Amino acid sequence: MADVTERMLVLLSVLQTGRAIGGDELARRLEVGPRTVRRDIDRLRRYGYPVETQPGPGGFYRLAAGRTMPPLVLDDDEAVATLLALAALAASGPAEGGIDDAATRAYGKLDQFLPTRLRPLLTAIRAGLETSPQQAPTVTAQHLSTIAEAIAHRETITFRYVDAAGNTTERRVDPYRQIHHLLRWYLMGWDTHRKDWRVFRVDRVHEPVRTGHRYPVRDLPADSASAYLRQNLRRGKEPVDLLVDAPVEHVVDALKFQDARIRSANDDRTAVGLDVDSWQWLVLILAFVDADFRIDGSEALLRSCRLFAQRLSAATDDSGTGPDSHPDKLCGWHP
């Protein structure tokens, strides 16, 4: 990587991930030798970037956190990605004081923190971009920050929690992960009173407070917090498998708002796994697929789908053989 400016941008981009990175790995990424890496690190320090160094075996470089930093440096792709991410988050809700409101303010301020050469590009993107508002429960940046700091320090938190039925309880929780899933923020943690893992909607968390009490590390009850969340969201629902006569790209687009497990069965067909509250929800979902499909589920669910198919067919039948002519033909039909 001959261009020094390009190399410095790549080096800074790698260090800004916040993790400790070995000198050998940096040398490979920059396509230079270890001595050049050391010189580039010294150059960054002269620019004002606080780079920490751990020498010797297992040594690393790391950008120190919690100190005054020079202006943000992003390359072109990173600047575009940041602008689009802020725009998407700003479109998630209109509530004043929420994380979406903070994203809206940051969206308008980003230009001044970028190199001059990138500002026309962001101005052009902003001028030609509209986002469609997507209603989602509002959470505040303060709540997310409080929980994040508690997770980082393994610190127990307390809060009031209002469930879906409006019941309020006082909770004491060891927080482990925050998860963003289908436009909602969740907290996974160990409920110290119930002695079990729980998932909480962050928009229903009120007045989270760090207690200063450190909690022990526990093994997660699933491969990841996201996997555990999805297990909980599927609880009480009925599993359904579909085989859709359409390629994966078509099905993914049709089911983009569903927590579906989608994989290619072959070039022209797609296998889908869903968990639904009822057969009615399944019918609504399938209406958006716009392709032939087969359903594999419980006999009760299949029976309900067959009955609905008969009703739908009768409702569009103009041959005089609809439900008015044969009211007993369709079980459960009440004209």
Short mmCIF file of C-alpha atoms in Angstrom, two decimals:
data_model
loop_
_atom_site.label_atom_id
_atom_site.label_comp_id
_atom_site.label_asym_id
_atom_site.label_seq_id
_atom_site.Cartn_x
_atom_site.Cartn_y
_atom_site.Cartn_z
CA MET A 1 0.00 0.00 0.00
CA ALA A 2 2.22 2.75 -1.34
CA ASP A 3 0.01 5.79 -0.71
CA VAL A 4 0.81 7.08 2.79
CA THR A 5 -2.50 8.96 3.20
CA GLU A 6 -4.51 5.90 2.18
CA ARG A 7 -2.46 3.73 4.50
CA MET A 8 -3.02 6.07 7.44
CA LEU A 9 -6.78 6.09 6.82
CA VAL A 10 -6.84 2.28 6.76
CA LEU A 11 -4.73 2.11 9.94
CA LEU A 12 -6.99 4.57 11.73
CA SER A 13 -10.09 2.76 10.52
CA VAL A 14 -8.79 -0.53 11.93
CA LEU A 15 -7.82 0.99 15.27
CA GLN A 16 -11.16 2.77 15.64
CA THR A 17 -12.85 -0.61 16.10
CA GLY A 18 -11.58 -0.29 19.68
CA ARG A 19 -10.06 -3.76 19.92
CA ALA A 20 -6.42 -4.63 20.60
CA ILE A 21 -4.63 -5.58 17.37
CA GLY A 22 -1.24 -7.23 17.04
CA GLY A 23 1.54 -5.67 15.03
CA ASP A 24 1.74 -8.64 12.65
CA GLU A 25 -1.96 -8.32 11.82
CA LEU A 26 -1.60 -4.58 11.17
CA ALA A 27 1.40 -5.23 8.93
CA ARG A 28 -0.60 -7.75 6.88
CA ARG A 29 -3.56 -5.39 6.51
CA LEU A 30 -1.39 -2.46 5.49
CA GLU A 31 0.89 -4.62 3.31
CA VAL A 32 4.00 -3.18 4.94
CA GLY A 33 6.71 -4.31 7.35
CA PRO A 34 6.68 -4.02 11.16
CA ARG A 35 9.01 -0.98 11.12
CA THR A 36 6.60 0.91 8.85
CA VAL A 37 3.74 0.06 11.21
CA ARG A 38 5.69 1.52 14.12
CA ARG A 39 6.43 4.70 12.15
CA ASP A 40 2.76 5.04 11.18
CA ILE A 41 1.70 4.59 14.81
CA ASP A 42 4.14 7.34 15.83
CA ARG A 43 2.68 9.56 13.10
CA LEU A 44 -0.84 8.98 14.44
CA ARG A 45 0.32 9.97 17.92
CA ARG A 46 1.76 13.20 16.54
CA TYR A 47 -1.65 13.89 15.00
CA GLY A 48 -3.15 13.59 18.47
CA TYR A 49 -4.56 10.06 18.41
CA PRO A 50 -3.90 8.26 21.75
CA VAL A 51 -2.59 4.87 20.61
CA GLU A 52 -1.66 2.49 23.43
CA THR A 53 1.10 -0.07 22.93
CA GLN A 54 1.75 -3.38 24.68
CA PRO A 55 5.25 -4.57 23.68
CA GLY A 56 6.66 -8.09 23.73
CA PRO A 57 5.02 -11.46 23.05
CA GLY A 58 1.27 -11.03 22.78
CA GLY A 59 1.78 -7.32 22.27
CA PHE A 60 -0.77 -5.12 20.58
CA TYR A 61 -1.81 -1.63 19.52
CA ARG A 62 -5.09 -0.11 20.66
CA LEU A 63 -6.77 3.27 20.38
CA ALA A 64 -7.36 4.46 23.93
CA ALA A 65 -10.93 5.22 24.93
CA GLY A 66 -12.22 8.07 27.06
CA ARG A 67 -9.83 10.75 25.84
CA THR A 68 -10.18 13.82 23.65
CA MET A 69 -10.00 12.75 20.01
CA PRO A 70 -9.16 14.68 16.84
CA PRO A 71 -11.96 15.20 14.28
CA LEU A 72 -13.62 12.04 13.02
CA VAL A 73 -11.86 10.50 10.03
CA LEU A 74 -13.90 8.26 7.77
CA ASP A 75 -13.21 7.02 4.29
CA ASP A 76 -15.86 7.47 1.58
CA ASP A 77 -17.69 4.17 2.14
CA GLU A 78 -17.71 4.61 5.93
CA ALA A 79 -19.11 8.13 5.63
CA VAL A 80 -21.92 6.94 3.35
CA ALA A 81 -22.69 3.99 5.64
CA THR A 82 -22.81 6.28 8.69
CA LEU A 83 -25.18 8.72 7.00
CA LEU A 84 -27.52 5.94 5.83
CA ALA A 85 -27.49 4.26 9.25
CA LEU A 86 -28.45 7.53 10.95
CA ALA A 87 -31.18 8.11 8.37
CA ALA A 88 -32.61 4.62 8.95
CA LEU A 89 -32.56 5.04 12.73
CA ALA A 90 -34.11 8.51 12.48
CA ALA A 91 -37.02 7.01 10.51
CA SER A 92 -37.89 4.51 13.25
CA GLY A 93 -40.09 6.92 15.19
CA PRO A 94 -40.99 10.57 15.75
CA ALA A 95 -40.86 10.78 19.54
CA GLU A 96 -38.93 13.69 21.00
CA GLY A 97 -36.10 12.59 23.29
CA GLY A 98 -35.85 9.10 21.83
CA ILE A 99 -32.84 7.49 20.17
CA ASP A 100 -34.49 8.28 16.82
CA ASP A 101 -34.57 11.98 17.75
CA ALA A 102 -30.87 11.85 18.63
CA ALA A 103 -30.17 10.18 15.27
CA THR A 104 -32.06 12.96 13.49
CA ARG A 105 -29.90 15.61 15.18
CA ALA A 106 -26.69 13.70 14.43
CA TYR A 107 -27.81 13.24 10.81
CA GLY A 108 -27.77 17.00 10.36
CA LYS A 109 -24.42 17.52 12.10
CA LEU A 110 -22.32 14.81 10.51
CA ASP A 111 -20.86 17.00 7.75
CA GLN A 112 -18.89 19.26 10.08
CA PHE A 113 -16.98 16.32 11.55
CA LEU A 114 -15.81 14.95 8.21
CA PRO A 115 -12.93 15.92 5.94
CA THR A 116 -13.84 18.78 3.60
CA ARG A 117 -13.58 16.60 0.49
CA LEU A 118 -16.39 14.31 1.72
CA ARG A 119 -18.93 17.04 2.51
CA PRO A 120 -20.22 17.50 -1.08
CA LEU A 121 -20.78 13.74 -1.31
CA LEU A 122 -22.88 13.67 1.85
CA THR A 123 -24.78 16.78 0.76
CA ALA A 124 -25.64 15.05 -2.52
CA ILE A 125 -26.77 11.85 -0.77
CA ARG A 126 -28.89 13.78 1.73
CA ALA A 127 -30.52 15.84 -1.01
CA GLY A 128 -31.53 12.73 -2.96
CA LEU A 129 -32.60 10.57 -0.01
CA GLU A 130 -35.96 10.09 1.63
CA THR A 131 -36.80 7.57 4.33
CA SER A 132 -40.26 6.20 4.97
CA PRO A 133 -41.20 6.47 8.67
CA GLN A 134 -41.55 3.11 10.40
CA GLN A 135 -43.40 3.26 13.68
CA ALA A 136 -41.48 1.58 16.49
CA PRO A 137 -41.53 1.88 20.29
CA THR A 138 -39.29 4.72 21.42
CA VAL A 139 -36.27 4.18 23.64
CA THR A 140 -33.94 6.87 24.90
CA ALA A 141 -30.22 7.07 24.30
CA GLN A 142 -29.81 7.55 28.06
CA HIS A 143 -31.49 4.21 28.84
CA LEU A 144 -29.44 2.38 26.23
CA SER A 145 -26.26 4.03 27.52
CA THR A 146 -27.00 3.23 31.17
CA ILE A 147 -27.63 -0.42 30.35
CA ALA A 148 -24.58 -0.60 28.07
CA GLU A 149 -22.27 0.75 30.78
CA ALA A 150 -23.73 -1.69 33.30
CA ILE A 151 -23.06 -4.57 30.89
CA ALA A 152 -19.50 -3.38 30.29
CA HIS A 153 -18.80 -3.25 34.06
CA ARG A 154 -20.85 -6.39 34.92
CA GLU A 155 -22.99 -4.25 37.20
CA THR A 156 -26.48 -5.10 38.48
CA ILE A 157 -29.24 -2.63 37.60
CA THR A 158 -32.69 -1.96 39.02
CA PHE A 159 -35.71 -0.63 37.13
CA ARG A 160 -39.49 -0.55 36.95
CA TYR A 161 -40.90 -2.77 34.25
CA VAL A 162 -44.33 -2.40 32.66
CA ASP A 163 -45.40 -5.56 30.83
CA ALA A 164 -47.75 -5.83 27.83
CA ALA A 165 -50.78 -6.03 30.13
CA GLY A 166 -49.80 -2.81 31.93
CA ASN A 167 -48.64 -4.52 35.14
CA THR A 168 -45.70 -2.82 36.88
CA THR A 169 -43.00 -4.71 38.78
CA GLU A 170 -39.71 -3.73 40.38
CA ARG A 171 -36.80 -5.65 38.85
CA ARG A 172 -33.21 -6.29 39.86
CA VAL A 173 -31.29 -7.67 36.89
CA ASP A 174 -27.74 -8.61 35.93
CA PRO A 175 -27.67 -7.28 32.33
CA TYR A 176 -25.78 -9.28 29.69
CA ARG A 177 -26.79 -8.09 26.22
CA GLN A 178 -28.90 -5.52 24.38
CA ILE A 179 -30.45 -6.77 21.15
CA HIS A 180 -32.02 -4.83 18.29
CA HIS A 181 -34.57 -7.06 16.57
CA LEU A 182 -37.37 -6.11 14.15
CA LEU A 183 -37.35 -2.40 15.12
CA ARG A 184 -37.39 -3.16 18.85
CA TRP A 185 -34.71 -3.02 21.54
CA TYR A 186 -34.46 -5.87 24.06
CA LEU A 187 -32.43 -6.49 27.20
CA MET A 188 -31.36 -10.02 28.12
CA GLY A 189 -30.34 -10.50 31.71
CA TRP A 190 -30.41 -12.63 34.84
CA ASP A 191 -33.36 -11.72 37.07
CA THR A 192 -31.92 -11.98 40.59
CA HIS A 193 -35.33 -12.36 42.27
CA ARG A 194 -36.61 -15.06 39.93
CA LYS A 195 -33.21 -16.75 39.65
CA ASP A 196 -33.59 -17.18 35.91
CA TRP A 197 -32.86 -15.58 32.55
CA ARG A 198 -35.35 -13.03 31.28
CA VAL A 199 -35.82 -10.84 28.20
CA PHE A 200 -37.21 -7.31 28.62
CA ARG A 201 -38.42 -4.78 26.07
CA VAL A 202 -36.25 -1.71 26.68
CA ASP A 203 -39.12 0.65 25.80
CA ARG A 204 -40.96 -0.82 28.82
CA VAL A 205 -38.00 -0.30 31.15
CA HIS A 206 -38.35 2.78 33.37
CA GLU A 207 -35.70 4.52 35.47
CA PRO A 208 -32.82 2.05 35.07
CA VAL A 209 -30.22 2.62 37.80
CA ARG A 210 -26.74 1.13 38.19
CA THR A 211 -26.30 -0.28 41.69
CA GLY A 212 -22.51 -0.57 41.81
CA HIS A 213 -22.86 -4.27 42.65
CA ARG A 214 -20.70 -6.51 40.44
CA TYR A 215 -22.26 -9.77 39.32
CA PRO A 216 -20.51 -13.07 38.45
CA VAL A 217 -20.08 -14.26 34.88
CA ARG A 218 -22.65 -16.84 33.83
CA ASP A 219 -22.84 -19.03 30.74
CA LEU A 220 -25.57 -17.91 28.35
CA PRO A 221 -28.47 -20.40 28.01
CA ALA A 222 -28.14 -20.33 24.19
CA ASP A 223 -25.49 -19.88 21.51
CA SER A 224 -26.12 -16.12 21.59
CA ALA A 225 -28.44 -13.56 23.12
CA SER A 226 -30.17 -13.17 19.75
CA ALA A 227 -30.84 -16.91 19.60
CA TYR A 228 -32.27 -16.85 23.13
CA LEU A 229 -34.49 -13.89 22.26
CA ARG A 230 -35.88 -15.65 19.22
CA GLN A 231 -36.53 -18.79 21.29
CA ASN A 232 -38.54 -16.66 23.72
CA LEU A 233 -40.47 -14.89 20.98
CA ARG A 234 -41.41 -18.28 19.50
CA ARG A 235 -42.66 -19.62 22.82
CA GLY A 236 -46.36 -20.48 22.67
CA LYS A 237 -46.45 -20.17 18.89
CA GLU A 238 -47.03 -22.92 16.37
CA PRO A 239 -44.18 -23.99 14.08
CA VAL A 240 -44.94 -24.11 10.37
CA ASP A 241 -42.75 -25.15 7.44
CA LEU A 242 -43.30 -23.85 3.93
CA LEU A 243 -41.90 -24.85 0.56
CA VAL A 244 -42.29 -21.88 -1.77
CA ASP A 245 -42.01 -22.08 -5.56
CA ALA A 246 -39.83 -18.98 -5.78
CA PRO A 247 -36.15 -18.16 -5.36
CA VAL A 248 -34.73 -17.02 -2.02
CA GLU A 249 -34.46 -13.37 -3.09
CA HIS A 250 -38.19 -13.18 -3.77
CA VAL A 251 -39.14 -14.85 -0.48
CA VAL A 252 -36.76 -12.76 1.62
CA ASP A 253 -38.28 -9.59 0.22
CA ALA A 254 -41.86 -10.81 0.78
CA LEU A 255 -41.14 -11.84 4.39
CA LYS A 256 -38.80 -9.02 5.32
CA PHE A 257 -40.84 -8.11 8.41
CA GLN A 258 -41.16 -11.69 9.66
CA ASP A 259 -38.82 -13.60 11.95
CA ALA A 260 -38.50 -16.37 9.39
CA ARG A 261 -35.81 -18.99 8.85
CA ILE A 262 -35.23 -18.92 5.11
CA ARG A 263 -32.92 -21.10 3.02
CA SER A 264 -32.68 -22.18 -0.59
CA ALA A 265 -34.13 -25.61 -1.37
CA ASN A 266 -32.81 -25.37 -4.94
CA ASP A 267 -32.50 -22.67 -7.59
CA ASP A 268 -36.26 -22.23 -7.95
CA ARG A 269 -37.67 -23.16 -4.53
CA THR A 270 -37.23 -21.87 -0.99
CA ALA A 271 -37.72 -23.55 2.39
CA VAL A 272 -39.18 -21.35 5.12
CA GLY A 273 -39.63 -21.97 8.84
CA LEU A 274 -42.12 -19.79 10.72
CA ASP A 275 -43.70 -19.64 14.17
CA VAL A 276 -47.19 -18.16 14.12
CA ASP A 277 -49.75 -17.18 16.75
CA SER A 278 -52.60 -18.62 14.70
CA TRP A 279 -53.55 -19.86 11.26
CA GLN A 280 -55.05 -16.43 10.54
CA TRP A 281 -51.61 -14.82 10.88
CA LEU A 282 -50.17 -17.47 8.57
CA VAL A 283 -52.76 -16.65 5.91
CA LEU A 284 -51.93 -12.94 6.16
CA ILE A 285 -48.23 -13.67 5.79
CA LEU A 286 -48.75 -15.95 2.80
CA ALA A 287 -50.79 -13.29 1.03
CA PHE A 288 -47.55 -11.36 0.48
CA VAL A 289 -45.60 -14.29 -0.98
CA ASP A 290 -47.26 -14.16 -4.43
CA ALA A 291 -46.10 -17.66 -5.40
CA ASP A 292 -47.28 -21.25 -5.08
CA PHE A 293 -46.39 -22.99 -1.83
CA ARG A 294 -47.00 -26.04 0.31
CA ILE A 295 -47.72 -25.91 4.06
CA ASP A 296 -46.48 -28.45 6.59
CA GLY A 297 -47.99 -27.98 10.04
CA SER A 298 -50.36 -29.49 12.57
CA GLU A 299 -53.56 -31.13 11.35
CA ALA A 300 -55.63 -28.47 13.11
CA LEU A 301 -53.80 -25.68 11.34
CA LEU A 302 -54.05 -27.42 7.96
CA ARG A 303 -57.77 -28.02 8.49
CA SER A 304 -58.35 -24.34 9.25
CA CYS A 305 -56.39 -23.31 6.14
CA ARG A 306 -58.44 -25.69 3.97
CA LEU A 307 -61.69 -24.29 5.35
CA PHE A 308 -60.56 -20.74 4.71
CA ALA A 309 -59.51 -21.68 1.16
CA GLN A 310 -63.03 -23.04 0.57
CA ARG A 311 -64.60 -19.87 1.97
CA LEU A 312 -62.36 -17.67 -0.16
CA SER A 313 -63.17 -19.72 -3.26
CA ALA A 314 -66.90 -19.56 -2.53
CA ALA A 315 -66.74 -15.81 -1.96
CA THR A 316 -65.36 -15.29 -5.46
CA ASP A 317 -67.52 -17.94 -7.19
CA ASP A 318 -70.03 -16.41 -9.68
CA SER A 319 -71.41 -19.74 -10.93
CA GLY A 320 -74.33 -19.78 -8.52
CA THR A 321 -72.78 -22.54 -6.41
CA GLY A 322 -71.48 -20.30 -3.60
CA PRO A 323 -72.35 -20.53 0.09
CA ASP A 324 -75.81 -19.01 -0.37
CA SER A 325 -76.75 -21.94 -2.60
CA HIS A 326 -75.20 -24.57 -0.35
CA PRO A 327 -75.10 -23.19 3.19
CA ASP A 328 -74.27 -26.59 4.71
CA LYS A 329 -71.37 -27.31 2.41
CA LEU A 330 -68.86 -25.26 4.35
CA CYS A 331 -68.41 -26.24 7.97
CA GLY A 332 -68.60 -23.21 10.23
CA TRP A 333 -69.97 -20.89 7.56
CA HIS A 334 -72.55 -18.47 8.93
CA PRO A 335 -74.04 -16.27 6.17
#
